[in-house]
Coordinates of C-alpha atoms in Angstrom, one line a residue:
X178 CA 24.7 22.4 86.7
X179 CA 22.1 24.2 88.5
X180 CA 23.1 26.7 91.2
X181 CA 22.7 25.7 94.8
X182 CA 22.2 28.3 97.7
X183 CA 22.3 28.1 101.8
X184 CA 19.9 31.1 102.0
X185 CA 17.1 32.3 100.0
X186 CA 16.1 35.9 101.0
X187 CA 12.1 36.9 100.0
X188 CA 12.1 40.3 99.7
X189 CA 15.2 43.1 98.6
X190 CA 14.2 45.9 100.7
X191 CA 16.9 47.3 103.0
X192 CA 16.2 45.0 105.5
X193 CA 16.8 42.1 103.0
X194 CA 19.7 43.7 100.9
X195 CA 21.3 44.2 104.1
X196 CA 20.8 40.2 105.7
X197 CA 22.0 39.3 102.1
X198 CA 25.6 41.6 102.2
X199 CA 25.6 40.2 105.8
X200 CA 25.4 36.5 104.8
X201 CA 27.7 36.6 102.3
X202 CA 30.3 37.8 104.6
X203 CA 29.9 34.5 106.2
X204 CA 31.1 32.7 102.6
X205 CA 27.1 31.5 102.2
X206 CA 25.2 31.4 98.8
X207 CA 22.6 34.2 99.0
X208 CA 19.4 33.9 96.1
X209 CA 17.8 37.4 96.9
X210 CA 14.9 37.6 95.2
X211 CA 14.0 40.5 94.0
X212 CA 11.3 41.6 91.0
X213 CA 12.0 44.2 88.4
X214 CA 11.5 47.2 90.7
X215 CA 8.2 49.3 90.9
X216 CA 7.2 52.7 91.8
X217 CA 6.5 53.1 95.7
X218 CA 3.5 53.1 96.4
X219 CA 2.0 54.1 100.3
X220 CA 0.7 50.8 101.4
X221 CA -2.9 52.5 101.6
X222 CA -2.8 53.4 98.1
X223 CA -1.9 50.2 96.4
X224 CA -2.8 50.5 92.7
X225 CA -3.3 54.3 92.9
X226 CA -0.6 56.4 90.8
X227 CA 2.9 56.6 92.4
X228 CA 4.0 60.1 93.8
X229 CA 7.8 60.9 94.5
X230 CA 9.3 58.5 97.1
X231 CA 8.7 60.9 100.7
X232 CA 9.7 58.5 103.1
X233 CA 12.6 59.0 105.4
X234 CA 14.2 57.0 107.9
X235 CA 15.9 58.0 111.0
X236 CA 18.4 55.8 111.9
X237 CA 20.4 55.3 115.4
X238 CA 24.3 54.5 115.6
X239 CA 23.7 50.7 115.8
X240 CA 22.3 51.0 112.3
X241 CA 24.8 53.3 111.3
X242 CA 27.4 51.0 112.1
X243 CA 25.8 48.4 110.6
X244 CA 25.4 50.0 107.2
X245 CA 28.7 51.0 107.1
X246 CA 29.9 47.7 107.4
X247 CA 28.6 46.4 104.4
X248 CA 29.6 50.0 102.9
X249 CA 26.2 51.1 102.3
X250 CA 25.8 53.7 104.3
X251 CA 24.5 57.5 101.7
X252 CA 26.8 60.3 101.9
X253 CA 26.2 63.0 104.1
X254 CA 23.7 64.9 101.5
X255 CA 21.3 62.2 102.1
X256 CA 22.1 61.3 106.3
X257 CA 21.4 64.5 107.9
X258 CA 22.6 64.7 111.4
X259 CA 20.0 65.2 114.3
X260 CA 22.4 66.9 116.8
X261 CA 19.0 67.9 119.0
X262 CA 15.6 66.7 119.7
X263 CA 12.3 69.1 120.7
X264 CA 9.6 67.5 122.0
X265 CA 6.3 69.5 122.5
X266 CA 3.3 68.7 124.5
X267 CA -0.1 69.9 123.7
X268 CA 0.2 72.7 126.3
X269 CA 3.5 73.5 128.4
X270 CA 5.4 70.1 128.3
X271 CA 8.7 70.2 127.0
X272 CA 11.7 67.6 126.5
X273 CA 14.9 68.1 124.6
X274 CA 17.8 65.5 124.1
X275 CA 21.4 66.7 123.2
X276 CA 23.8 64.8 121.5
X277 CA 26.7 66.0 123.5
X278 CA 26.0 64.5 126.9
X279 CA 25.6 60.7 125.4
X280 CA 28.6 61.5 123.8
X281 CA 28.3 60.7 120.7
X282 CA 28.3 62.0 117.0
X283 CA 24.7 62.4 116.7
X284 CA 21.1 61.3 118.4
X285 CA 20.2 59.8 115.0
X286 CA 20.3 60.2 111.3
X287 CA 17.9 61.2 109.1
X288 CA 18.3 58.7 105.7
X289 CA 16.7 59.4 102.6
X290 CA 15.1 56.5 101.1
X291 CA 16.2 56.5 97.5
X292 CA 19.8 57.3 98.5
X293 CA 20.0 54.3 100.8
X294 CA 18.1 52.1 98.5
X295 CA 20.4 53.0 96.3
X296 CA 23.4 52.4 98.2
X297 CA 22.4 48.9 99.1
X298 CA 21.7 48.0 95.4
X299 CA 25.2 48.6 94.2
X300 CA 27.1 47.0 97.5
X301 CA 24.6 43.7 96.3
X302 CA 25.9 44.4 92.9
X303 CA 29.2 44.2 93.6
X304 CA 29.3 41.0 96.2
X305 CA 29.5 37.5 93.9
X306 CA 27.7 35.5 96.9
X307 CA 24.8 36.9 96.5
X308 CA 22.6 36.3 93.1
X309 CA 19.5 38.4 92.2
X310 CA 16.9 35.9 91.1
X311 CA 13.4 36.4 89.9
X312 CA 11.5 33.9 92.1
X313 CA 12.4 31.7 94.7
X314 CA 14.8 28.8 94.9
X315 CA 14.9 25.8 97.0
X316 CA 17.7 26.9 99.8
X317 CA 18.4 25.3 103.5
X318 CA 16.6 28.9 104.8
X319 CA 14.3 30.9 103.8
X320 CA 14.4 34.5 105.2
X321 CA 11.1 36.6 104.4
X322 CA 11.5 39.8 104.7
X323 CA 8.6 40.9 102.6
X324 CA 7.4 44.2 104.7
X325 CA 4.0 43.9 106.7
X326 CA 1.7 42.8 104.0
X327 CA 4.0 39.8 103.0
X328 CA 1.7 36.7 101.2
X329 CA 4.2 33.9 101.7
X330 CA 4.2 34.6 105.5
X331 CA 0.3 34.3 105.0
X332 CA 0.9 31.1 102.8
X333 CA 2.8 29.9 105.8
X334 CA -0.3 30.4 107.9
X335 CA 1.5 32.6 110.7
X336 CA -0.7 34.1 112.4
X337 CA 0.1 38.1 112.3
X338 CA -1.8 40.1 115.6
X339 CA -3.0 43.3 114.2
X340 CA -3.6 46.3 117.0
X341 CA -5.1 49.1 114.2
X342 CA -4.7 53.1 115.4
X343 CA -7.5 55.2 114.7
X344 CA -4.9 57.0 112.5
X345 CA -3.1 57.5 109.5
X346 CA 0.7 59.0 108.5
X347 CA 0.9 61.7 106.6
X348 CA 4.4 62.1 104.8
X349 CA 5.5 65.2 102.4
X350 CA 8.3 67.4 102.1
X351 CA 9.0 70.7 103.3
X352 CA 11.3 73.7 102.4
X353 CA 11.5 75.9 105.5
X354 CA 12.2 79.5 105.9
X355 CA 14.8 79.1 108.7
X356 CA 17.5 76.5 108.3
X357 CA 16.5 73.6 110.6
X358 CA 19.9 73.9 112.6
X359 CA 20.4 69.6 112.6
X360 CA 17.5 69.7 115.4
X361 CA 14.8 67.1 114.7
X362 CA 11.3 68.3 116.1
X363 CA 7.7 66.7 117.4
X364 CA 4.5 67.9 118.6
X365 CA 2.7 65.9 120.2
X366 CA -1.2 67.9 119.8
X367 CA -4.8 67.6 120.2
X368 CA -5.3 66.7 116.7
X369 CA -2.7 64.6 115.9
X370 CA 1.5 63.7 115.9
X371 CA 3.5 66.0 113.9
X372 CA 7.1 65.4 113.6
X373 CA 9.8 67.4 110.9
X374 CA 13.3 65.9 110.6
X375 CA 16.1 67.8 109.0
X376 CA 17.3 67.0 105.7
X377 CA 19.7 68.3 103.1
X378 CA 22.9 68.1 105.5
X379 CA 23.9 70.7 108.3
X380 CA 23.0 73.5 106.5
X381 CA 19.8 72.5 104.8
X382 CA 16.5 74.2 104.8
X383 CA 14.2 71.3 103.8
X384 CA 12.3 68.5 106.7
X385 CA 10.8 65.0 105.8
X386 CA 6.9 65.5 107.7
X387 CA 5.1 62.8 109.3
X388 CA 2.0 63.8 110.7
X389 CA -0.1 61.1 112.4
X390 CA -3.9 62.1 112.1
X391 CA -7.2 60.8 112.9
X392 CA -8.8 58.6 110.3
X393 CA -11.7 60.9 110.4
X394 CA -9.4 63.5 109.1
X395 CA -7.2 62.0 107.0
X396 CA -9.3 62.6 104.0
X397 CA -9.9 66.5 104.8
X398 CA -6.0 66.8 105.6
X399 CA -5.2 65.1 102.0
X400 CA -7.6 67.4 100.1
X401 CA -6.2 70.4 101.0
X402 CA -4.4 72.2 98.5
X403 CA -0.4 72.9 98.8
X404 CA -1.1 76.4 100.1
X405 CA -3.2 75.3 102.9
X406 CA -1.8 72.4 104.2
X407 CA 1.1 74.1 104.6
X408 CA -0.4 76.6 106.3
X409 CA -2.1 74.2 108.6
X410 CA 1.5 72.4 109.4
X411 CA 3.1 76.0 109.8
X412 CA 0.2 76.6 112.9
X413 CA 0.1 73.2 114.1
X414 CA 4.3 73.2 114.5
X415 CA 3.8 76.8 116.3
X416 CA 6.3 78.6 113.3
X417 CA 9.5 76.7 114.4
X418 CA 10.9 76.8 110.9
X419 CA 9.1 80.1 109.9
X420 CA 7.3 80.1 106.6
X421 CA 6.7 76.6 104.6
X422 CA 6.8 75.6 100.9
X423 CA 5.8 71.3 99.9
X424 CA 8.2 70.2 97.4
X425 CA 7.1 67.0 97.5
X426 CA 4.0 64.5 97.0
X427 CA 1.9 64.1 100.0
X428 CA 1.3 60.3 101.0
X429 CA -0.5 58.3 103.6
X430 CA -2.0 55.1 104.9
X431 CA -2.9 54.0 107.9
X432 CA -1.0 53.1 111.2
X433 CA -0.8 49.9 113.3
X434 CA 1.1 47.7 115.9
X435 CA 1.9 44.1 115.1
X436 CA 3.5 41.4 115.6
X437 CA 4.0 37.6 113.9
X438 CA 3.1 34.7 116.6
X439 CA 5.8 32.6 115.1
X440 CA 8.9 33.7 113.7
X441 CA 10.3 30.9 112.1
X442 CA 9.2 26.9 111.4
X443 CA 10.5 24.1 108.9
X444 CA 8.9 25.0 105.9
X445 CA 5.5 22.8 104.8
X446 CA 7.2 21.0 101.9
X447 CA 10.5 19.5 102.5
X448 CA 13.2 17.0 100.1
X449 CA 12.6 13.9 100.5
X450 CA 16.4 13.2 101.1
X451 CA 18.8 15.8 103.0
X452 CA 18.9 18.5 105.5
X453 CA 15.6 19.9 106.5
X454 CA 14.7 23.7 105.5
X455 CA 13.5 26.2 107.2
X456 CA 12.1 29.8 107.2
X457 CA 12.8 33.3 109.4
X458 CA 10.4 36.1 109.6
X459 CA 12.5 39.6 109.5
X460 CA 11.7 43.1 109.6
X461 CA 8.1 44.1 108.9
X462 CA 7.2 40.9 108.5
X463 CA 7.8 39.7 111.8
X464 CA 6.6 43.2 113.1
X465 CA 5.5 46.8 113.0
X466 CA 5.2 49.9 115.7
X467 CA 4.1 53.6 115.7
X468 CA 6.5 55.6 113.8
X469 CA 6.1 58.4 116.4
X470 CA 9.4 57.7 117.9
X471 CA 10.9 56.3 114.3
X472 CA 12.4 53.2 115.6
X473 CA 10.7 50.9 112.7
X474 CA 13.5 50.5 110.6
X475 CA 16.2 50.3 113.4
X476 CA 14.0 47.4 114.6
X477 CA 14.2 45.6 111.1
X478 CA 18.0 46.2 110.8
X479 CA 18.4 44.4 114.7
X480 CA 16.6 41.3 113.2
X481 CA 19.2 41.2 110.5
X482 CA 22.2 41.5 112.5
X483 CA 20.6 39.3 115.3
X484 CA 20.0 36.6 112.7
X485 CA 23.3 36.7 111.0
X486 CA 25.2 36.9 114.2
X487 CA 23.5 33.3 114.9
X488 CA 24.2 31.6 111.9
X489 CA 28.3 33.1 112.6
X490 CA 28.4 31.8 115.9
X491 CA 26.5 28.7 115.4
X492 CA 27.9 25.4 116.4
X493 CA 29.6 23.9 113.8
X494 CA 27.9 20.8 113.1
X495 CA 24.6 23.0 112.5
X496 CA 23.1 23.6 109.5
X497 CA 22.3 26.8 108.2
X498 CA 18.5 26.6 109.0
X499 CA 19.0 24.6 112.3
X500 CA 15.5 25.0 114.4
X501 CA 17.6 25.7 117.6
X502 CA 19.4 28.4 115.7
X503 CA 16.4 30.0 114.7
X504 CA 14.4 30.0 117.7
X505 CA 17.5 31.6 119.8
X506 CA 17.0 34.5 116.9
X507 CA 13.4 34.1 117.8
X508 CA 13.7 34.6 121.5
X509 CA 16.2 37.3 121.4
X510 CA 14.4 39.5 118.8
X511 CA 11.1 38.8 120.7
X512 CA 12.3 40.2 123.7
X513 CA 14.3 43.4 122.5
X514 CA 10.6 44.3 120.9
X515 CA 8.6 43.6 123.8
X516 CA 9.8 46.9 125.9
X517 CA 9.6 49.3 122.4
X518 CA 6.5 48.3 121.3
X519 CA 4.8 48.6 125.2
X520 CA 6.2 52.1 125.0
X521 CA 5.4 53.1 121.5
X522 CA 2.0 51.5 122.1
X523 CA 1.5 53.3 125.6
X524 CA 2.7 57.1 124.0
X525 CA 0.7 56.6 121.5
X526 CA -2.4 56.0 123.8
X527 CA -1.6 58.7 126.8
X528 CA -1.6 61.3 123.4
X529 CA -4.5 60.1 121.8
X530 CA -6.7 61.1 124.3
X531 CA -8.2 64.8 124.6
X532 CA -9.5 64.7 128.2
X533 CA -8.2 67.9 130.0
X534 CA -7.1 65.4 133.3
X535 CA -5.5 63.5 130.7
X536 CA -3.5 66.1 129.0
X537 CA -2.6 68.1 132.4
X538 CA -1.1 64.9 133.5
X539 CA 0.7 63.9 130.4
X540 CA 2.4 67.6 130.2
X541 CA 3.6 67.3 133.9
X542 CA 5.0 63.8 133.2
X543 CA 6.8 65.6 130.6
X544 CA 8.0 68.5 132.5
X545 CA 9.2 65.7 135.3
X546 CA 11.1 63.7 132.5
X547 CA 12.9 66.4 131.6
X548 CA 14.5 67.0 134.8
X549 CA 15.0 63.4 135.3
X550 CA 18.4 63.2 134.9
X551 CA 19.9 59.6 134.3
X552 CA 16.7 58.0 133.0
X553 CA 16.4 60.3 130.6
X554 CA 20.2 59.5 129.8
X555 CA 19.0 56.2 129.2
X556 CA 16.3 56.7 127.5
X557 CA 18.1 58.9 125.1
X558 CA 20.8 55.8 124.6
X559 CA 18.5 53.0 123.9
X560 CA 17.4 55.1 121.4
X561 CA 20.2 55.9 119.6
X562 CA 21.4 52.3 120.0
X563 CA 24.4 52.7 122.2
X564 CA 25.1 50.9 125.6

């Protein structure tokens, strides 16, 4: 007899590993499809020669919690604690946030991508509701969570609003002279966004680098060779971390806002007796932001515990893929996004510009947020997740 499923999950990045483990807590039939795994690959490099997997996430203590309770969450070698923040303007602007006054463990953690991967994989393993399948299946929903450049969201003819940067991330990896103490730090400069975020643990001496760059010097930036880029990101981070080694590949492609007009629909071809199915849009598919304040992820891990939490609490004489359902998931996703991406969108504008007006106001907005008492409390929660 052939197998039946409620959901059928395009896409087994963490974002859809996740939705699956959360699902099947619920007592559905997951199909996560999922392809024989293949080198990454940055997304502006498609079909160039994979490099080591650089990418790192930082994760706040919603998506802690959330990863931990589908008991995927890496072990503290790969979830380095960022106990402090240091964010540097382009002249004297300063703003630090401090664990201790939100009261709580940690700002944020920074994940290793491999190690969460990982994680995920065996927790799927393990859990009999959910079935790795090579393609898709028929199923009441159908959840895409295929990252930004997803072709059955295309096939579905959602339109996907683009807003391009004028830049591109650079990501390597870095072994630093001085320990980086658990403090995660950002400059924000004429030439770019640089960011290092601590890795390795409490004690470790090594940062995941993202360094946001013009597209007119992406390609200069790339071609250096290891001795000088790391000289150029030892100047450019004013020799925080002292003296700096790359022990990993460098990587880049290009950075954009955007964000899917619809986010779910009954799908074009239906049974012709029995319930009707429908599709979600989660994670990148559904949208993208800046990475400068590295809320991407936490963004894609919301949609997955927004979207489950519906299909819990639905009424029970609703389907799985009920419309209403979906487009309560719709509306409340929609509107936690709006405020991020305005303010990712808006940082990432006010520092893009090299007028000396420009950057002496931006530095003195800086200097005033620091001293700004509960907002920046607020800010600092929001951020990390918490009420």
């Amino acid at each position: 007899m052939a197998q039946t499923f409620d959901v059928c999950i395009r896409g087994a990045g963490v974002v859809g590993r996740t939705l699956a483990l959360l699902l099947a807590r619920e007592r559905l039939r997951v199909a996560l499809v999922a392809a024989t795994p293949a080198p990454w690959v940055p997304p502006a490099e498609a079909g160039s020669p994979a490099g080591d997997d650089v990418r790192a996430y930082a994760l706040n203590t919603a998506s802690r919690s959330l990863l931990e309770s589908v008991r995927s969450w890496p072990d503290a070698a790969h979830a380095t604690a960022v106990r402090h923040m240091e964010v540097h303007g382009d002249r004297s602007g300063r703003v630090t946030f401090d664990a201790g006054p939100q009261q709580g463990d940690a700002l944020a953690w920074i994940v290793d991508v491999p190690a969460l991967e990982s994680r995920l994989a065996d927790a799927v393993r393990f859990q009999p509701q959910v079935e790795l399948v090579p393609a898709p299946v028929p199923a009441a929903l159908t959840v895409i969570c295929e990252g930004r450049a997803s072709r059955t969201r295309d096939e579905l003819g959602v339109e996907f609003d683009v807003t391009p940067y004028a830049q591109h991330a650079i990501a390597t990896r870095l072994h630093c002279e001085k320990p980086h103490g658990e403090v995660a730090r950002q400059w924000f400069l004429p030439d770019g966004i640089l960011a290092f975020l601590p890795l390795d643990g409490d004690q470790g001496n090594s940062v995941a680098v993202v360094w946001s760059v013009s597209q007119e010097r992406v390609a200069e930036a790339m071609a250096l060779d290891a001795e000088a880029f790391a000289q150029r990101l030892q100047e450019a981070s004013q020799n925080a971390l002292g003296a700096l080694r790359p022990i990993g590949s460098r990587a880049s492609w290009p950075l954009q806002q955007a964000r899917a007009r619809r986010w779910c629909g009954a799908l074009p071809v239906q049974p012709a007796r029995g319930a009707q199915r429908t599709w979600a849009l989660a994670g990148d598919a559904a949208h993208t932001v800046h990475p400068l304040a590295g809320q991407g992820l936490n963004l894609g891990l919301a949609d997955a515990e927004s979207l489950a939490r519906m299909v819990r609490t639905r009424d029970y004489w609703r389907g799985v893929g009920d419309l209403r359902v979906l487009r309560q998931y719709e509306r409340e996703r929609k509107a936690a996004l709006l405020p991020v991406g305005l303010a990712m969108d808006g940082l990432q504008q006010l520092f893009g510009r090299s007028e000396g007006a420009v950057q002496s106001l931006r530095n003195w907005g800086m200097q005033g947020f620091e001293f700004s008492g509960p907002l920046k409390d607020w800010v600092a929660r929001r951020a990390m997740g918490t009420p």
